[in-house]
């Protein structure tokens, strides 16, 4: 399995428009972060988890010519606004599968109504195959995927486990029965927004405590804001099996 980090930033990305914060002015490419998303590839299948407003550029930058589907964590704009940009894939491949909680599907149908229309549909609009995700394992191609349900403040969000890999973003609280689904993973990706506490995201300390509880062989931090600090400085302070993810990082499991 190959994982490509398409984006590792928070909802505003880094640099933030108009900001003169030192991290936003950094020349280090690892401090420049698009909105959070990953490409997950196994066998001959390619899936994207979330498609935010940077989706088009992320697909071009990754050289991605085909996707088998998009798996959504939740409905916030930085995770869904790129849905219209599946059109080039649709024109070449046909209908694109999407996977999401019923609440997220309802939001997508409202925001992208023209994609879901059946009658009198605009001929340039893509078509999707809707798959509702419940909080129980489901099959994608030859892979069993295990949803991990948590809270983003008061909003339910899904993380996902693919065999030895698990991806969680925008998490703040999880019940123990959900955390137990992660035991045994080799690689865990989890959000770490900043140093100071935040109402709807893990801060760095919370992310590290969560990683310690799950005890993967390796962990990567994502959904990072400029307030976490410079990439090189933060990574030096992390435990030896924990790393800051960065845009275009590729890992193989």
Protein backbone atom coordinates (compact mmCIF):
# COMPACT_ATOMS: atom_id res chain seq x y z
CA UNK A 1 0.00 0.00 0.00
CA UNK A 2 1.26 3.46 -0.93
CA UNK A 3 0.12 6.64 0.80
CA UNK A 4 0.69 10.09 -0.72
CA UNK A 5 0.00 13.15 1.40
CA UNK A 6 -1.75 15.49 -1.03
CA UNK A 7 -2.18 18.19 1.61
CA UNK A 8 -1.29 18.47 5.29
CA UNK A 9 -2.60 21.91 6.20
CA UNK A 10 -5.57 23.18 8.10
CA UNK A 11 -8.65 24.85 6.60
CA UNK A 12 -6.80 28.02 5.57
CA UNK A 13 -3.66 26.24 4.36
CA UNK A 14 -0.13 27.57 4.85
CA UNK A 15 0.69 30.31 4.02
CA UNK A 16 -2.53 32.02 5.05
CA UNK A 17 -3.66 34.76 2.69
CA UNK A 18 -2.22 38.10 3.82
CA UNK A 19 -0.41 36.69 6.86
CA UNK A 20 3.01 37.91 7.96
CA UNK A 21 3.41 35.13 10.55
CA UNK A 22 6.99 33.74 10.35
CA UNK A 23 5.80 30.24 9.40
CA UNK A 24 3.69 31.68 6.59
CA UNK A 25 6.78 33.48 5.31
CA UNK A 26 9.00 30.40 5.53
CA UNK A 27 10.98 29.42 2.43
CA UNK A 28 11.03 25.76 3.45
CA UNK A 29 8.71 23.80 1.09
CA UNK A 30 7.70 21.60 4.05
CA UNK A 31 6.10 24.66 5.67
CA UNK A 32 3.80 25.17 2.67
CA UNK A 33 0.66 23.10 3.17
CA UNK A 34 -2.43 22.62 1.01
CA UNK A 35 -5.74 21.54 2.52
CA UNK A 36 -5.64 18.08 4.06
CA UNK A 37 -6.09 14.96 1.92
CA UNK A 38 -4.35 11.68 1.12
CA UNK A 39 -4.11 9.36 -1.85
CA UNK A 40 -4.35 5.67 -0.91
CA UNK A 41 -3.17 3.10 -3.47
CA UNK A 42 -3.09 -0.68 -3.32
CA UNK A 43 -2.93 -3.31 -6.05
CA UNK A 44 -4.24 -1.34 -9.05
CA UNK A 45 -6.74 0.76 -7.08
CA UNK A 46 -6.52 4.46 -6.24
CA UNK A 47 -8.73 6.23 -3.71
CA UNK A 48 -8.69 9.74 -2.29
CA UNK A 49 -9.71 10.57 1.27
CA UNK A 50 -11.42 13.97 1.08
CA UNK A 51 -11.23 16.42 -1.81
CA UNK A 52 -10.94 20.00 -0.65
CA UNK A 53 -10.54 23.25 -2.59
CA UNK A 54 -6.97 22.31 -3.63
CA UNK A 55 -8.05 19.00 -5.18
CA UNK A 56 -7.41 19.96 -8.81
CA UNK A 57 -3.86 21.12 -8.17
CA UNK A 58 -3.19 18.17 -5.88
CA UNK A 59 -4.18 15.73 -8.63
CA UNK A 60 -1.98 17.53 -11.16
CA UNK A 61 0.96 17.68 -8.76
CA UNK A 62 0.66 13.97 -7.94
CA UNK A 63 0.34 13.02 -11.62
CA UNK A 64 -2.89 11.17 -10.81
CA UNK A 65 -4.71 10.05 -13.98
CA UNK A 66 -7.35 7.81 -12.44
CA UNK A 67 -9.27 7.51 -9.19
CA UNK A 68 -11.55 4.66 -8.17
CA UNK A 69 -13.41 6.76 -5.64
CA UNK A 70 -13.46 9.39 -2.91
CA UNK A 71 -13.95 8.61 0.78
CA UNK A 72 -15.18 11.52 2.91
CA UNK A 73 -14.43 12.09 6.58
CA UNK A 74 -16.99 14.88 7.03
CA UNK A 75 -18.63 17.77 5.21
CA UNK A 76 -16.56 20.85 6.08
CA UNK A 77 -15.49 22.94 3.12
CA UNK A 78 -11.79 22.15 3.35
CA UNK A 79 -12.71 18.49 2.86
CA UNK A 80 -15.38 18.61 0.12
CA UNK A 81 -15.14 21.73 -2.04
CA UNK A 82 -13.11 20.02 -4.78
CA UNK A 83 -15.90 17.61 -5.73
CA UNK A 84 -16.66 19.44 -8.98
CA UNK A 85 -13.07 18.82 -10.11
CA UNK A 86 -13.73 15.10 -10.54
CA UNK A 87 -15.05 16.01 -14.00
CA UNK A 88 -11.87 15.09 -15.94
CA UNK A 89 -11.87 11.68 -14.24
CA UNK A 90 -15.58 11.27 -15.00
CA UNK A 91 -15.14 12.18 -18.67
CA UNK A 92 -12.49 9.45 -19.04
CA UNK A 93 -13.80 6.81 -16.65
CA UNK A 94 -17.53 7.31 -16.21
CA UNK A 95 -19.33 7.46 -12.87
CA UNK A 96 -17.14 8.04 -9.79
CA UNK A 97 -17.86 6.26 -6.50
CA UNK A 98 -18.13 8.29 -3.32
CA UNK A 99 -18.33 7.00 0.25
CA UNK A 100 -19.71 9.06 3.14
CA UNK A 101 -21.95 9.22 6.20
CA UNK A 102 -25.61 9.87 5.33
CA UNK A 103 -25.39 13.37 6.82
CA UNK A 104 -22.39 14.18 4.63
CA UNK A 105 -24.20 12.83 1.56
CA UNK A 106 -27.15 15.09 2.35
CA UNK A 107 -24.83 18.10 2.52
CA UNK A 108 -23.11 17.18 -0.75
CA UNK A 109 -26.48 16.82 -2.49
CA UNK A 110 -27.42 20.31 -1.34
CA UNK A 111 -24.13 22.00 -2.21
CA UNK A 112 -23.55 20.11 -5.47
CA UNK A 113 -27.17 19.48 -6.49
CA UNK A 114 -26.33 19.48 -10.20
CA UNK A 115 -24.05 16.46 -9.72
CA UNK A 116 -26.83 14.43 -8.14
CA UNK A 117 -29.62 15.42 -10.53
CA UNK A 118 -31.16 12.67 -12.63
CA UNK A 119 -33.60 14.51 -14.88
CA UNK A 120 -32.55 17.39 -17.14
CA UNK A 121 -28.99 17.07 -15.95
CA UNK A 122 -26.44 19.53 -17.30
CA UNK A 123 -24.34 17.53 -19.80
CA UNK A 124 -21.00 18.73 -18.40
CA UNK A 125 -21.76 17.66 -14.82
CA UNK A 126 -20.14 14.52 -13.42
CA UNK A 127 -22.13 11.62 -12.02
CA UNK A 128 -21.34 9.80 -8.78
CA UNK A 129 -22.21 6.39 -7.39
CA UNK A 130 -23.31 6.96 -3.80
CA UNK A 131 -22.19 4.59 -1.05
CA UNK A 132 -23.44 5.28 2.45
CA UNK A 133 -20.92 4.63 5.21
CA UNK A 134 -22.20 3.38 8.55
CA UNK A 135 -20.10 2.76 11.62
CA UNK A 136 -19.22 -0.78 10.64
CA UNK A 137 -16.65 -2.36 8.32
CA UNK A 138 -17.35 -2.21 4.60
CA UNK A 139 -15.68 -3.47 1.45
CA UNK A 140 -14.00 -1.31 -1.19
CA UNK A 141 -12.79 -3.49 -4.06
CA UNK A 142 -10.72 -6.17 -2.30
CA UNK A 143 -10.09 -4.10 0.85
CA UNK A 144 -12.04 -4.15 4.10
CA UNK A 145 -12.25 -0.62 5.47
CA UNK A 146 -13.02 0.01 9.14
CA UNK A 147 -14.61 3.38 10.01
CA UNK A 148 -13.42 5.07 13.21
CA UNK A 149 -16.05 7.44 14.58
CA UNK A 150 -15.06 10.49 16.60
CA UNK A 151 -16.15 14.02 17.40
CA UNK A 152 -14.91 17.26 15.83
CA UNK A 153 -16.24 19.47 18.62
CA UNK A 154 -19.85 18.21 18.43
CA UNK A 155 -19.76 17.05 14.81
CA UNK A 156 -19.37 13.33 14.10
CA UNK A 157 -16.49 12.54 11.75
CA UNK A 158 -15.07 9.31 10.37
CA UNK A 159 -11.49 8.17 10.26
CA UNK A 160 -10.65 5.02 8.34
CA UNK A 161 -8.47 1.96 8.81
CA UNK A 162 -7.11 0.06 5.81
CA UNK A 163 -5.39 -3.05 7.19
CA UNK A 164 -2.15 -1.76 8.76
CA UNK A 165 -2.82 1.91 7.94
CA UNK A 166 -5.24 4.31 9.64
CA UNK A 167 -6.07 7.91 8.82
CA UNK A 168 -7.81 10.29 11.23
CA UNK A 169 -8.28 14.00 10.80
CA UNK A 170 -10.30 16.71 12.55
CA UNK A 171 -10.61 14.59 15.69
CA UNK A 172 -11.02 15.92 19.21
CA UNK A 173 -12.61 13.08 21.20
CA UNK A 174 -13.05 9.34 20.61
CA UNK A 175 -14.68 6.66 22.73
CA UNK A 176 -12.55 3.77 23.87
CA UNK A 177 -14.45 1.28 21.70
CA UNK A 178 -13.52 3.36 18.65
CA UNK A 179 -9.89 3.66 19.70
CA UNK A 180 -9.75 -0.13 20.11
CA UNK A 181 -10.37 -0.48 16.36
CA UNK A 182 -6.95 1.05 15.81
CA UNK A 183 -4.91 -1.37 17.89
CA UNK A 184 -2.33 -3.21 15.81
CA UNK A 185 -1.95 -0.62 13.06
CA UNK A 186 1.58 -0.15 11.80
CA UNK A 187 1.10 3.42 10.56
CA UNK A 188 -1.27 5.96 12.11
CA UNK A 189 -1.98 9.42 10.71
CA UNK A 190 -3.69 11.85 13.08
CA UNK A 191 -4.38 15.58 13.25
CA UNK A 192 -2.28 17.95 15.37
CA UNK A 193 -3.43 21.51 14.82
CA UNK A 194 -1.20 23.60 17.08
CA UNK A 195 0.53 23.81 20.47
CA UNK A 196 -2.33 25.45 22.38
CA UNK A 197 -5.57 23.54 23.04
CA UNK A 198 -8.39 23.87 20.50
CA UNK A 199 -12.09 23.14 20.92
CA UNK A 200 -12.44 20.82 17.92
CA UNK A 201 -8.97 19.46 17.10
CA UNK A 202 -6.21 17.59 18.86
CA UNK A 203 -3.39 19.91 19.80
CA UNK A 204 0.13 18.49 19.75
CA UNK A 205 0.08 17.07 23.28
CA UNK A 206 -3.30 15.41 22.73
CA UNK A 207 -2.13 13.91 19.44
CA UNK A 208 0.99 12.50 21.09
CA UNK A 209 -1.03 11.05 23.96
CA UNK A 210 -3.41 9.47 21.47
CA UNK A 211 -0.51 7.98 19.51
CA UNK A 212 0.96 6.56 22.70
CA UNK A 213 -2.37 4.92 23.50
CA UNK A 214 -2.76 3.35 20.04
CA UNK A 215 0.95 2.44 19.95
CA UNK A 216 1.59 2.15 16.19
CA UNK A 217 5.07 1.46 14.83
CA UNK A 218 5.04 4.87 13.16
CA UNK A 219 2.78 7.90 13.34
CA UNK A 220 2.46 11.00 11.17
CA UNK A 221 0.87 14.30 12.14
CA UNK A 222 -1.32 16.18 9.69
CA UNK A 223 -3.97 18.96 9.54
CA UNK A 224 -1.28 21.33 10.75
CA UNK A 225 -1.65 25.09 11.19
CA UNK A 226 1.07 27.73 11.14
CA UNK A 227 0.67 27.93 14.93
CA UNK A 228 2.31 24.53 15.38
CA UNK A 229 5.60 26.09 14.32
CA UNK A 230 8.32 25.50 11.75
CA UNK A 231 8.45 21.98 10.37
CA UNK A 232 12.14 21.41 11.12
CA UNK A 233 11.93 22.78 14.66
CA UNK A 234 8.82 20.83 15.64
CA UNK A 235 10.02 17.52 14.22
CA UNK A 236 13.21 17.65 16.31
CA UNK A 237 11.08 17.61 19.47
CA UNK A 238 8.89 14.64 18.52
CA UNK A 239 9.26 11.06 19.78
CA UNK A 240 11.47 8.94 17.52
CA UNK A 241 8.54 7.11 15.91
CA UNK A 242 6.44 10.26 15.27
CA UNK A 243 6.91 12.51 12.24
CA UNK A 244 5.37 15.63 10.79
CA UNK A 245 3.76 14.79 7.48
CA UNK A 246 4.31 17.26 4.65
CA UNK A 247 2.82 17.77 1.20
CA UNK A 248 3.95 15.20 -1.38
CA UNK A 249 5.37 12.84 1.27
CA UNK A 250 5.03 9.23 0.09
CA UNK A 251 5.12 6.23 2.41
CA UNK A 252 4.80 2.54 1.63
CA UNK A 253 3.32 0.01 4.02
